[in-house]
Short mmCIF file of C-alpha atoms in Angstrom, two decimals:
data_model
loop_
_atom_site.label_atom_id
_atom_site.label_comp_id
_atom_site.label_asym_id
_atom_site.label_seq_id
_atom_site.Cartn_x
_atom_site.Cartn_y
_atom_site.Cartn_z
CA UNK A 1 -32.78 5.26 -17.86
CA UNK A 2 -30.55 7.48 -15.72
CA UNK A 3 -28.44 5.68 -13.23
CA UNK A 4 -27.66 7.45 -10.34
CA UNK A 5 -24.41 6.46 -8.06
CA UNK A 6 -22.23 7.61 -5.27
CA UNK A 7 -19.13 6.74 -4.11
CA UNK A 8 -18.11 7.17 -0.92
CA UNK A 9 -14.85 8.10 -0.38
CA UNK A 10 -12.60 10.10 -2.70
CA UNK A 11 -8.71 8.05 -2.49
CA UNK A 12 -7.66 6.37 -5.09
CA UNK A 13 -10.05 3.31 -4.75
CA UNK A 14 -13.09 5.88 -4.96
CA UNK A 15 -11.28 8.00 -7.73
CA UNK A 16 -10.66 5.05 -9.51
CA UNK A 17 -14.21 3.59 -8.83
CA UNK A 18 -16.06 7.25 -9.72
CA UNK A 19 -14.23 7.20 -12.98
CA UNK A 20 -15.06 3.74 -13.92
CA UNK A 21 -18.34 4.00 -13.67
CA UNK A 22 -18.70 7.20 -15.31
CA UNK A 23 -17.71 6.01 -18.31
CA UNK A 24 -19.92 3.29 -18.02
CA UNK A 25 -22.66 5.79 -17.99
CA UNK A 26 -23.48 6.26 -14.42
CA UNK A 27 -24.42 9.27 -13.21
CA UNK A 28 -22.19 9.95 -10.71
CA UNK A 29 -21.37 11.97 -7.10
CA UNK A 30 -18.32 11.27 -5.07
CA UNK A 31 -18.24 12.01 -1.58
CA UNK A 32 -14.93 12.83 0.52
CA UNK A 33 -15.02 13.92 4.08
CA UNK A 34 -11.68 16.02 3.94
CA UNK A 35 -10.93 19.70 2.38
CA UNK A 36 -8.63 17.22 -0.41
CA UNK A 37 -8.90 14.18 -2.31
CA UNK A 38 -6.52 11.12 -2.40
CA UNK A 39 -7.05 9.72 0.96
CA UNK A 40 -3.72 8.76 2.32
CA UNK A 41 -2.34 9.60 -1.14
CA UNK A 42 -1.55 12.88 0.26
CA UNK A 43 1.37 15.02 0.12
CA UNK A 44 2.54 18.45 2.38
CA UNK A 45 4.62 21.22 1.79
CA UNK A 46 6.64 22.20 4.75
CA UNK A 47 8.59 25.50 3.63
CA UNK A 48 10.79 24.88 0.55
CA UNK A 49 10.18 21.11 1.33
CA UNK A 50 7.87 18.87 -0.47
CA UNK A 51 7.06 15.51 0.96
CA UNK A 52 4.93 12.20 -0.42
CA UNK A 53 3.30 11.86 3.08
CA UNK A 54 1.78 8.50 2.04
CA UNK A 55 2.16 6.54 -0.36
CA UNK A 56 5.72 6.63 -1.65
CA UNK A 57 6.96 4.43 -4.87
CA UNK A 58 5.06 3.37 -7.78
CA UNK A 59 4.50 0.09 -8.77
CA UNK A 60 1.83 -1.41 -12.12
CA UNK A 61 2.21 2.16 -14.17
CA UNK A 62 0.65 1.03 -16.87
CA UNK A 63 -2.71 0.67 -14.34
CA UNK A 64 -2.55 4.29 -13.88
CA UNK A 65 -1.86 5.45 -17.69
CA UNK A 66 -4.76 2.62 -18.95
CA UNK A 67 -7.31 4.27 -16.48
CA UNK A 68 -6.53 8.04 -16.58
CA UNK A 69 -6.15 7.95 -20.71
CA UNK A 70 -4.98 10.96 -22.35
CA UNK A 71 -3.88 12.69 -18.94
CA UNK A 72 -0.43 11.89 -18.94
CA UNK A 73 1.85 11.34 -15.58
CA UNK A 74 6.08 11.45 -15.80
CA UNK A 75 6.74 7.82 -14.32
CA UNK A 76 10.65 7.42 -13.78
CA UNK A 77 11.89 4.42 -12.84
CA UNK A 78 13.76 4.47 -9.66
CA UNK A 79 17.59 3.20 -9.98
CA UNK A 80 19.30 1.30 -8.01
CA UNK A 81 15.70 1.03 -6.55
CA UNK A 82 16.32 0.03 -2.34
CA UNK A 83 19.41 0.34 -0.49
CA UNK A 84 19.28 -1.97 2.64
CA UNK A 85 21.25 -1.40 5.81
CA UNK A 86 21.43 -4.23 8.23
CA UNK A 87 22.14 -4.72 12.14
CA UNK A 88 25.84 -6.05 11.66
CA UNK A 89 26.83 -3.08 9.32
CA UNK A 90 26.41 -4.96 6.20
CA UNK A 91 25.08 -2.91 3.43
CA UNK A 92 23.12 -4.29 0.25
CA UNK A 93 21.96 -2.37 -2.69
CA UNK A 94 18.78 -4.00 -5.06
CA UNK A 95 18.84 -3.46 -9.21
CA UNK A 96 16.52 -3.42 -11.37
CA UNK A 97 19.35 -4.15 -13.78
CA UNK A 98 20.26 -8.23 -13.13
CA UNK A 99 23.80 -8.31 -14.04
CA UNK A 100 24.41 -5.06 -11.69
CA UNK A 101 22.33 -7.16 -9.02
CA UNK A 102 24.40 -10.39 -9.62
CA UNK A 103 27.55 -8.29 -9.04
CA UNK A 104 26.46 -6.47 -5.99
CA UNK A 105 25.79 -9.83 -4.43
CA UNK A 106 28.90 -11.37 -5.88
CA UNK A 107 30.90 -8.72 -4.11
CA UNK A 108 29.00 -9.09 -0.60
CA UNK A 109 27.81 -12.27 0.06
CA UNK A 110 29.54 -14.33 -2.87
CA UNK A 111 28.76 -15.93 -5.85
CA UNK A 112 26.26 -18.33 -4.53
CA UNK A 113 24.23 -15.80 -3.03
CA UNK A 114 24.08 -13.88 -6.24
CA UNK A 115 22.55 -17.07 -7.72
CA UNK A 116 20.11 -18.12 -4.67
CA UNK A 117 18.46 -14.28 -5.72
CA UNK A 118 18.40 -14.67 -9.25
CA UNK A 119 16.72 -18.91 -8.39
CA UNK A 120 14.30 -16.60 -5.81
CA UNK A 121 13.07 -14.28 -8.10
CA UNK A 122 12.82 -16.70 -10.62
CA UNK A 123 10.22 -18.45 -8.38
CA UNK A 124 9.06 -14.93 -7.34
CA UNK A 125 7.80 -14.50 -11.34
CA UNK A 126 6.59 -17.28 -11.67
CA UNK A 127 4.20 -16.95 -8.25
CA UNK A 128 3.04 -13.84 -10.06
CA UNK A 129 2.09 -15.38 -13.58
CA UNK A 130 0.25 -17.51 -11.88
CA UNK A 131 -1.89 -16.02 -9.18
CA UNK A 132 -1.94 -12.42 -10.43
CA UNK A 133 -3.89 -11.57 -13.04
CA UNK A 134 -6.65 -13.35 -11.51
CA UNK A 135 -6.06 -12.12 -7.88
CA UNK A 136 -6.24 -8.23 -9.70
CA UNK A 137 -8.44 -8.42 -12.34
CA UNK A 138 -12.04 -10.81 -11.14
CA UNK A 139 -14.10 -10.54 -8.09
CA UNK A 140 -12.33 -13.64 -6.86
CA UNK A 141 -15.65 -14.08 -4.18
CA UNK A 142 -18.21 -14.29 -7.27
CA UNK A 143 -18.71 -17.92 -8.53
CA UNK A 144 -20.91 -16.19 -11.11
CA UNK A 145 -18.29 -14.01 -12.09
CA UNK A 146 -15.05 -16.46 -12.58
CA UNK A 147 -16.80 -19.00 -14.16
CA UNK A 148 -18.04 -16.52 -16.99
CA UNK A 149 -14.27 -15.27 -17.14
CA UNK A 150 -11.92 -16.91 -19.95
CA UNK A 151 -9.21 -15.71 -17.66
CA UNK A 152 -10.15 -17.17 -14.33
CA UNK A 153 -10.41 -20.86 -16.73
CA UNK A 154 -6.84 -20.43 -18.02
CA UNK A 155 -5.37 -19.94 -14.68
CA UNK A 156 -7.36 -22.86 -12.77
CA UNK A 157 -4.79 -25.18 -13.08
CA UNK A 158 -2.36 -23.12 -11.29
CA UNK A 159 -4.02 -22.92 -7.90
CA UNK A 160 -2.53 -25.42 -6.84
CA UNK A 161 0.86 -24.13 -7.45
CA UNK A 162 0.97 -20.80 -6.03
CA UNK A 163 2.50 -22.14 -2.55
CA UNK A 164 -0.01 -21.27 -0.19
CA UNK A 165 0.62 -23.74 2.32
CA UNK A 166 3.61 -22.55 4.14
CA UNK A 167 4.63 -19.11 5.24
CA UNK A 168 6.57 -16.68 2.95
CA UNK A 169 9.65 -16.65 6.03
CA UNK A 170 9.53 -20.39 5.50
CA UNK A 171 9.86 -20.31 1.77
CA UNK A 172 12.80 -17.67 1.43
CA UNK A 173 14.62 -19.98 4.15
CA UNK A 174 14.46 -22.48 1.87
CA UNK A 175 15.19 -20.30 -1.23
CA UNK A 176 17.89 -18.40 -0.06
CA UNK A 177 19.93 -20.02 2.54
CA UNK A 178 21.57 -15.88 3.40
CA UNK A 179 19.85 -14.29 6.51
CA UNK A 180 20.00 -10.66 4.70
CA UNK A 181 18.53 -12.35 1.50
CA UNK A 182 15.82 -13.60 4.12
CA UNK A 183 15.57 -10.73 5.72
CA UNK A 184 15.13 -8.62 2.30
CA UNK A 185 12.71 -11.15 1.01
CA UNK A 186 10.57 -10.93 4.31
CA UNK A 187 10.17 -7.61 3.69
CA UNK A 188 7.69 -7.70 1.22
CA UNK A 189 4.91 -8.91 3.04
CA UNK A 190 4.83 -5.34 4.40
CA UNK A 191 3.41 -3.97 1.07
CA UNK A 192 0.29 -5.86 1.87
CA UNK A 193 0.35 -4.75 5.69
CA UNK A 194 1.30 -7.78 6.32
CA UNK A 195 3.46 -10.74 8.68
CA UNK A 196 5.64 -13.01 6.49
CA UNK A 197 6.09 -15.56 9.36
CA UNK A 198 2.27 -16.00 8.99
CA UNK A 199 1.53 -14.55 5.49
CA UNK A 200 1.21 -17.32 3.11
CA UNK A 201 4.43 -17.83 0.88
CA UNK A 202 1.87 -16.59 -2.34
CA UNK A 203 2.90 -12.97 -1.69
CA UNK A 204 6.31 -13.39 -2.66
CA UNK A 205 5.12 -12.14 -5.91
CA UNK A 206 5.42 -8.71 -4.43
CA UNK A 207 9.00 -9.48 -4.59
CA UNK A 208 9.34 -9.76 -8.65
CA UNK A 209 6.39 -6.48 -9.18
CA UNK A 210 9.52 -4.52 -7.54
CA UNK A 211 12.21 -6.09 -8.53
CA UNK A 212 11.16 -7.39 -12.07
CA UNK A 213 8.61 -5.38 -13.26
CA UNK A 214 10.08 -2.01 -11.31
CA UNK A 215 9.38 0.60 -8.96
CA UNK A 216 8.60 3.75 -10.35
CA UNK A 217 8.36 7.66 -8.93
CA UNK A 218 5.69 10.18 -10.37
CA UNK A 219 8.01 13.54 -11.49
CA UNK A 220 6.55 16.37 -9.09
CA UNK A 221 5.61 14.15 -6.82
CA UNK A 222 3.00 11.09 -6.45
CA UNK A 223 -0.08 13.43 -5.71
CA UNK A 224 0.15 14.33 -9.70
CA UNK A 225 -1.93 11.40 -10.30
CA UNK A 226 -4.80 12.94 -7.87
CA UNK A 227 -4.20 15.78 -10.24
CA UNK A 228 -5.11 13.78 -13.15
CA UNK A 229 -7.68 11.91 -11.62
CA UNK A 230 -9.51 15.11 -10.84
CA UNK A 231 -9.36 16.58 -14.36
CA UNK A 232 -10.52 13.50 -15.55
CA UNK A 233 -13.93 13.39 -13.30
CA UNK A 234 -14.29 17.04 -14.57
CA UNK A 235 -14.19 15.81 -17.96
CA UNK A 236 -16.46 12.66 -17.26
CA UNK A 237 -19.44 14.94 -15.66
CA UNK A 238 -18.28 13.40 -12.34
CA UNK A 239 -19.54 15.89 -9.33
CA UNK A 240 -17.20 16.04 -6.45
CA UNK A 241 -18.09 17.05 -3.33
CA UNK A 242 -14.80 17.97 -0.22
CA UNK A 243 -15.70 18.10 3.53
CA UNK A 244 -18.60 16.31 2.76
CA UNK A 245 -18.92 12.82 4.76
CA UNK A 246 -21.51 10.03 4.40
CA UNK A 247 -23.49 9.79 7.90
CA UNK A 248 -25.55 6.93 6.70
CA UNK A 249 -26.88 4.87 3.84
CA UNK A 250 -30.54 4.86 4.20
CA UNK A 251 -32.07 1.43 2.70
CA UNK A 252 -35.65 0.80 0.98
CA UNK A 253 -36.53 -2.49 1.50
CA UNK A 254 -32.80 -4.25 0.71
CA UNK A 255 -31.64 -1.73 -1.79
CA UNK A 256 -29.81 1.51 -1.21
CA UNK A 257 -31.74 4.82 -2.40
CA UNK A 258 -30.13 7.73 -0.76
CA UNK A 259 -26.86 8.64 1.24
CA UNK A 260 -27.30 11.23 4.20
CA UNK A 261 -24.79 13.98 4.65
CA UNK A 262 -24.67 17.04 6.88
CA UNK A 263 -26.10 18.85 3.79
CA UNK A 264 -28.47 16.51 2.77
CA UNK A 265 -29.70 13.63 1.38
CA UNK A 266 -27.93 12.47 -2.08
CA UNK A 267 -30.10 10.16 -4.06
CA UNK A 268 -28.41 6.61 -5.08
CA UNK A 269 -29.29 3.55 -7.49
CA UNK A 270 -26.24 2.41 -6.09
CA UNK A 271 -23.39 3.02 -3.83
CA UNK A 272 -19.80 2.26 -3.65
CA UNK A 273 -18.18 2.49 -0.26
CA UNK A 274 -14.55 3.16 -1.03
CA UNK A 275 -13.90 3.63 2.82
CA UNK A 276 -12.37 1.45 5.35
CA UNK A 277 -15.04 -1.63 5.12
CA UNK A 278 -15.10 -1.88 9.38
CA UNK A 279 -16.53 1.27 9.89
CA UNK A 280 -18.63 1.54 7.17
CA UNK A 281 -20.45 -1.45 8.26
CA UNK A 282 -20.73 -0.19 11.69
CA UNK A 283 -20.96 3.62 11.04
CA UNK A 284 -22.68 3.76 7.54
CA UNK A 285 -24.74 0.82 7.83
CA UNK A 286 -25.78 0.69 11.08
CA UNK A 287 -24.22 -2.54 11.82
CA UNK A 288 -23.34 -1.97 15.10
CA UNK A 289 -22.22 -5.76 16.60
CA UNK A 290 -20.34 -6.19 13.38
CA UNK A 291 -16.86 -7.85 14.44
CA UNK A 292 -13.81 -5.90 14.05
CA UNK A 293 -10.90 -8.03 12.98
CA UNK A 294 -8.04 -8.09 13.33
CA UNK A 295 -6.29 -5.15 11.78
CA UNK A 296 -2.81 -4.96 10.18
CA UNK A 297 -0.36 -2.65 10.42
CA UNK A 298 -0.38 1.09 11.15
CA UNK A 299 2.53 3.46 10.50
CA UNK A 300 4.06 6.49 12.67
CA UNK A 301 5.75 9.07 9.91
CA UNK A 302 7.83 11.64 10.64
CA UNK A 303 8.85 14.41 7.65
CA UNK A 304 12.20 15.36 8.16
CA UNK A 305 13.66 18.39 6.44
CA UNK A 306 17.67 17.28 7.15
CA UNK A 307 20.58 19.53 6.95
CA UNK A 308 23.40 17.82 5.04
CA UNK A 309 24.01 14.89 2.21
CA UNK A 310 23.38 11.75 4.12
CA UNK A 311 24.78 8.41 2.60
CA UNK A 312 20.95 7.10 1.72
CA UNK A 313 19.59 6.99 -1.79
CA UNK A 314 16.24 7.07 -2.61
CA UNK A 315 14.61 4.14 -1.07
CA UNK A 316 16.15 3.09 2.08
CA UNK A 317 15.60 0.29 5.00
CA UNK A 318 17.68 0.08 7.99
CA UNK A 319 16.35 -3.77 9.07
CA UNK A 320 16.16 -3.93 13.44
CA UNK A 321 18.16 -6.69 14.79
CA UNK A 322 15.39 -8.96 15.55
CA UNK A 323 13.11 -8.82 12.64
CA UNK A 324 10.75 -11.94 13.91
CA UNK A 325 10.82 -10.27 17.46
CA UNK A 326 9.66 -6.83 15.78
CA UNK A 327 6.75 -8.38 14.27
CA UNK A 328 5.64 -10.53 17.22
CA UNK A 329 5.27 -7.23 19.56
CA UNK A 330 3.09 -5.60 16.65
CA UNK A 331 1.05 -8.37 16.64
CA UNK A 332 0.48 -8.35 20.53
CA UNK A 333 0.21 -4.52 20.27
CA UNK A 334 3.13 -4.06 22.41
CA UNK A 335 5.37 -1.30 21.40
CA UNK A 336 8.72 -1.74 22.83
CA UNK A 337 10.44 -3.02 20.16
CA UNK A 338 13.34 -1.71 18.02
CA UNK A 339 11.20 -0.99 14.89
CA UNK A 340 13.32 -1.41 11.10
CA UNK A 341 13.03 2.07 9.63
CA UNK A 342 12.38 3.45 6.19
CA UNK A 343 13.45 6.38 4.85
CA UNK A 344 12.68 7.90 1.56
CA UNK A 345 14.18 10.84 0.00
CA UNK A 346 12.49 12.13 -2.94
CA UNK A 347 14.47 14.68 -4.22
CA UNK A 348 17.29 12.02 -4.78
CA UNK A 349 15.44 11.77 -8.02
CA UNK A 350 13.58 14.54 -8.15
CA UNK A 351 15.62 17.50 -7.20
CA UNK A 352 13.55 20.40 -7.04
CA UNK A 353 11.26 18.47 -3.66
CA UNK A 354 14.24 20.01 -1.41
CA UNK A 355 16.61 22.96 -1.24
CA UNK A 356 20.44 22.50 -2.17
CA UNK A 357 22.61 20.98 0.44
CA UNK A 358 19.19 19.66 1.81
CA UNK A 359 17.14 16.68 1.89
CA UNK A 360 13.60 15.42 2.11
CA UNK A 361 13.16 12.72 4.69
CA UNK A 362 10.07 10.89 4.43
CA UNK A 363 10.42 8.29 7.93
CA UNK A 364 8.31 5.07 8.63
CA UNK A 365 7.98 2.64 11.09
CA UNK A 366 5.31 0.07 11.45
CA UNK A 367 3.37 0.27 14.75
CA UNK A 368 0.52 -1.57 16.07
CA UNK A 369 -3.12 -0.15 14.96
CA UNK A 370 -4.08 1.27 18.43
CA UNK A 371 -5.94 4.59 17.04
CA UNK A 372 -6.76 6.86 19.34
CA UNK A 373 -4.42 5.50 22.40
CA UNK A 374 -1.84 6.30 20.81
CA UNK A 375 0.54 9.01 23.05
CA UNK A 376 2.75 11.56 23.00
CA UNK A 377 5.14 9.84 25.03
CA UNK A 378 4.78 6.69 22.09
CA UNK A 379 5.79 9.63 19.46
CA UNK A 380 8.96 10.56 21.13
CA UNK A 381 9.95 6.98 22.52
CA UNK A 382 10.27 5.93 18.66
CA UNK A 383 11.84 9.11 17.56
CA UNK A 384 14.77 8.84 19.86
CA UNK A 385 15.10 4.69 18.54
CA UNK A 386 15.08 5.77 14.75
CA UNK A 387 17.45 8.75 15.34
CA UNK A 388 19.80 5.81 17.09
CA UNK A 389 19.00 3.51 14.51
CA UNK A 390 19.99 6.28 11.64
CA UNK A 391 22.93 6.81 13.33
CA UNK A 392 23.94 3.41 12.99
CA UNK A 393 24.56 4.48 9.34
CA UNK A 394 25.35 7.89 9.64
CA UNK A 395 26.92 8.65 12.69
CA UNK A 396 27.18 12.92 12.03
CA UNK A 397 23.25 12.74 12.18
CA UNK A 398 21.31 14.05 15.26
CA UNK A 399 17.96 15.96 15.74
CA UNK A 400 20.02 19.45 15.17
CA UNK A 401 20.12 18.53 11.45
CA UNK A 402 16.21 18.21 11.93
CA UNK A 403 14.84 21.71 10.10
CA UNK A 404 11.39 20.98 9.63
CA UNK A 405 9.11 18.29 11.13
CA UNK A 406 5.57 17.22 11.24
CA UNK A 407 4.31 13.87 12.44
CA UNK A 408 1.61 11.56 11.79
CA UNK A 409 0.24 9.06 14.41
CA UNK A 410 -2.01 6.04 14.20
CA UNK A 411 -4.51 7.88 15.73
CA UNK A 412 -4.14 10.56 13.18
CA UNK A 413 -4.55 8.10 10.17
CA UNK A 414 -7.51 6.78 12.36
CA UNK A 415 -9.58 10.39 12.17
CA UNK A 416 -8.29 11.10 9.24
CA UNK A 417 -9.80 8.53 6.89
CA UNK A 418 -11.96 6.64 9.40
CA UNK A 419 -9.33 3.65 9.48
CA UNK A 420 -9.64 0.99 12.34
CA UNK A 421 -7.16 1.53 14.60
CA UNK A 422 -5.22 3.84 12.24
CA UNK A 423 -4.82 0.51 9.64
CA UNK A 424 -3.48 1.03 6.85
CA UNK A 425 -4.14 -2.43 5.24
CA UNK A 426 -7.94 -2.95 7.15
CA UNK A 427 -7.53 -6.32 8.31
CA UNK A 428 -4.38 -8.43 8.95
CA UNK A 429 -3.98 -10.57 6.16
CA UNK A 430 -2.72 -13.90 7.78
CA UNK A 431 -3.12 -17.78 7.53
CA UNK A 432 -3.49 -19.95 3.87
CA UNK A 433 -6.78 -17.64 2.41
CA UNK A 434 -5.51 -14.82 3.36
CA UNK A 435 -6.61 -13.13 -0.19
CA UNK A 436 -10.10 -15.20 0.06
CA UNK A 437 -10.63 -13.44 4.10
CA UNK A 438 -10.55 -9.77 2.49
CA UNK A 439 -14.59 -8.19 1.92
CA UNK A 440 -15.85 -8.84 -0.98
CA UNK A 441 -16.65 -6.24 -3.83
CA UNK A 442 -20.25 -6.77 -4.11
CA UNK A 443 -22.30 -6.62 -1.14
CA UNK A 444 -24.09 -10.37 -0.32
CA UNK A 445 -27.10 -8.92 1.86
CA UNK A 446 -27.35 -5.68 0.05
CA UNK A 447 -27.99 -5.43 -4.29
CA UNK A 448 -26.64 -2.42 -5.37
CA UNK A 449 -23.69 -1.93 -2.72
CA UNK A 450 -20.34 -2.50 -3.61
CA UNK A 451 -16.99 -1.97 -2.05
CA UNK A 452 -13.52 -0.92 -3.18
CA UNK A 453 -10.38 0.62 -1.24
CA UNK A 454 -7.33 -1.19 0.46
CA UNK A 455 -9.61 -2.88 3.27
CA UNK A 456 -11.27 -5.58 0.67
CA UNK A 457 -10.51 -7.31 -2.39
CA UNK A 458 -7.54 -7.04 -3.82
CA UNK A 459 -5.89 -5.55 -1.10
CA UNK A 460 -3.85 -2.68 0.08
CA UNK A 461 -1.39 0.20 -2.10
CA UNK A 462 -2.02 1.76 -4.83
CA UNK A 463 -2.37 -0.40 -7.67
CA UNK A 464 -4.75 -2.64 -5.98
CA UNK A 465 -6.87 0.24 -4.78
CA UNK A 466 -7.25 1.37 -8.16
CA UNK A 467 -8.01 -2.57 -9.51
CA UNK A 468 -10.94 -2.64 -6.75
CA UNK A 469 -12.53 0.42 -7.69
CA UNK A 470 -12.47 -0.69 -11.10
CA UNK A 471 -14.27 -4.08 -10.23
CA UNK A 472 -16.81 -2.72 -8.11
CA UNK A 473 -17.72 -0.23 -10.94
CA UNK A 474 -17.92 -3.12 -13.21
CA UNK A 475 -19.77 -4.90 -10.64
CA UNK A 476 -22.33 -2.11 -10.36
CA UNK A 477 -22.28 -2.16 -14.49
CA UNK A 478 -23.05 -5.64 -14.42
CA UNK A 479 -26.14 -5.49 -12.27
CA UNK A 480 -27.78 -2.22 -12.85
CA UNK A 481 -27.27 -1.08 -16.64
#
């Protein structure tokens, strides 16, 4: 019998999901309220100018090439992969390659430093053989479902060694003794969205994905792999439908059997919500006194088109003197703080993303999720601290090397993609279950709805988005075929 299904949501979680369960033999229609697909997975031309105006490195390739098959993406790994510029003038440049690593330390901070790192992301690799391919792979909130997996049963014994009782500032103190090393370490709780002086030490397996397993750019940019994910719902009988957003899931008895849209009621066995999981349970479900959590951080973006060659490489971060203070005013939604600023320049490995004698500056600075009361006079505050803040660096730069510039707020991430606050994480992952707080894939109330994107289980970025659309497809397998 036919199985009829809709996803909700077309970024990479709903590309992901809509593809999955295609080839499981759904019949499905994917839903996406803007005139493009790839949710913040976006990029913009500006001129001769092309920016990543989300997402911006690659991490897990082999996810991407296992689900898209025969369409084929140009990975290239990025190397040296993050140049980091701290408050004092010191200067430290990450490897991929460990003896080039080893000497860069060597030649800084001195030859214990260089072997503090290589004792860190030791641990680091470890943290991630152990936790991982659980934590990606199984609905870690189904009993039903880990106790049925092999994999879950050959990584029980390892719970208890994954270091989730103290937070990750606390461990890399301990690990690395060298306030930059700290500094670089703490870092990587913002892939998650996260606060490493309350993010449990766990997530310093973030730390060996970059630096171990590498960090990766897409050749033409990263919106190729909406590209491919496109021609491969063409060829899997997937129908897509732009500027078309789910209003409401309507419900007979407990079980989904349409989705409303401004053109119409779409019939649905089942439905995945690949949206931001807050408002869907207020907007789509009608669950209006639903609580809204906390929410992590947002981001304010600025694409620069800059006159000159600047001293950066291709991933930068230029760290803010008071790294703890930073994240304390984010948390209290206060924003007058000296944010740490990240720039990435593109066409520092892919040349033909600016003109000669130009660059592409892709700017971020995390910001508190305040949505729509978010100002003007907020834009240009932090604008004139990251010009001061690049300047630190680069002294000849100032806003007349500017060319081109657009901006994106937290309110514009907010009404763009229907994100709480202008999230880009859903809820602030904090405290010892942080990965056990996120929403669940399968709905608990509700058989036949499921959930995928960065707001639930496994978490936020890429990879993860495209791991939860693949479990809630095979959730949706599970029950219904």
């Amino acid at each position: 019998m036919s199985r009829t299904l809709v996803v909700i949501g077309g970024g990479i979680a709903g590309l992901s999901a809509a593809l999955s369960a295609a080839r499981r033999g759904f019949r499905v229609t994917l839903l996406e309220k803007n005139p493009f697909l790839g949710g913040k997975l976006h990029e913009r031309q500006i001129g001769p100018y092309r920016f990543d105006a989300g997402p911006s490195l690659i991490t897990f390739p082999h996810f991407f090439e296992a689900a898209l098959g025969k369409e084929k993406l140009a990975f290239r790994k990025v190397e040296p992969h993050t140049h980091y510029f701290f408050s004092d003038s010191l200067s430290l440049t990450l490897y991929h390659d460990p003896e080039r690593q080893s000497e860069e330390l060597r030649t800084k901070l001195g030859t214990q430093a260089a072997y503090r790192w290589q004792r860190y992301l030791a641990y680091a690799k470890k943290l991630y053989e152990r936790a991982a391919p659980v934590f990606l792979q199984l609905p870690i909130h189904d009993v039903k479902e880990l106790l049925r997996s092999p994999l879950f049963w050959r990584h029980l014994s390892y719970l208890p060694l994954i270091d989730g009782h103290r937070t990750m500032h606390k461990a890399a103190v301990r690990l690395l003794h060298y306030a930059p090393l700290v500094q670089i370490a703490d870092r990587y709780a913002t892939f998650v969205g996260g606060n490493p002086y309350t993010l449990p030490a766990t997530f310093h397996l973030i730390s060996w994905v970059e630096n171990g397993l590498g960090s990766y750019h897409v050749m033409g940019g990263l919106y190729q792999i909406v590209r491919a994910f496109e021609k491969a719902l063409r060829e899997a009988g997937v129908t897509v439908l732009l500027e078309t957003p789910a209003l409401r899931i309507h419900l007979r008895g407990k079980r989904p059997y349409a989705v409303e849209t401004p053109k119409g009621s779409i019939d649905a066995t089942a439905v995945i919500i690949a949206a931001d999981h807050t408002y869907a349970q207020q907007n789509l479900l009608s669950r209006k006194s639903y609580p809204i959590p906390k929410q992590s951080l947002s981001g304010l973006v600025f694409l620069w088109g800059v006159k000159g060659n600047s001293p950066f490489g291709h991933h930068n971060i230029l760290f803010s003197g008071d790294y703890e203070g930073e994240f304390r005013a984010i948390r209290a939604g206060r924003l007058d703080y000296e944010p740490t600023v990240y720039v990435c320049i593109s066409a520092r490995t892919d040349a033909s993303d600016a003109p000669i004698g130009w660059e592409n500056w892709f700017v971020l600075i995390n910001v508190p999720a305040v949505g729509a009361s978010w100002r003007d006079e907020d834009t240009v505050r932090f604008r004139e601290r990251v010009i001061r803040r690049i300047q630190r660096v680069w002294p000849e730069f100032g806003a007349e090397r500017i060319e081109v510039e657009e901006v994106i707020t937290p309110a514009q991430w907010a009404a763009m993609h229907n994100s709480t606050g202008g999230s880009l994480y859903g809820m602030a992952p904090e405290g010892l279950l942080a990965a056990f707080r996120r929403p669940a894939n399968r709905d608990a109330r509700i058989p036949g709805l499921y959930y995928s994107g960065g707001t639930v289980h496994p978490g936020g970025g890429l990879p993860l988005s495209l791991k939860s659309g693949e479990i809630a497809a095979q959730l949706a397998a599970r029950d219904l075929l």
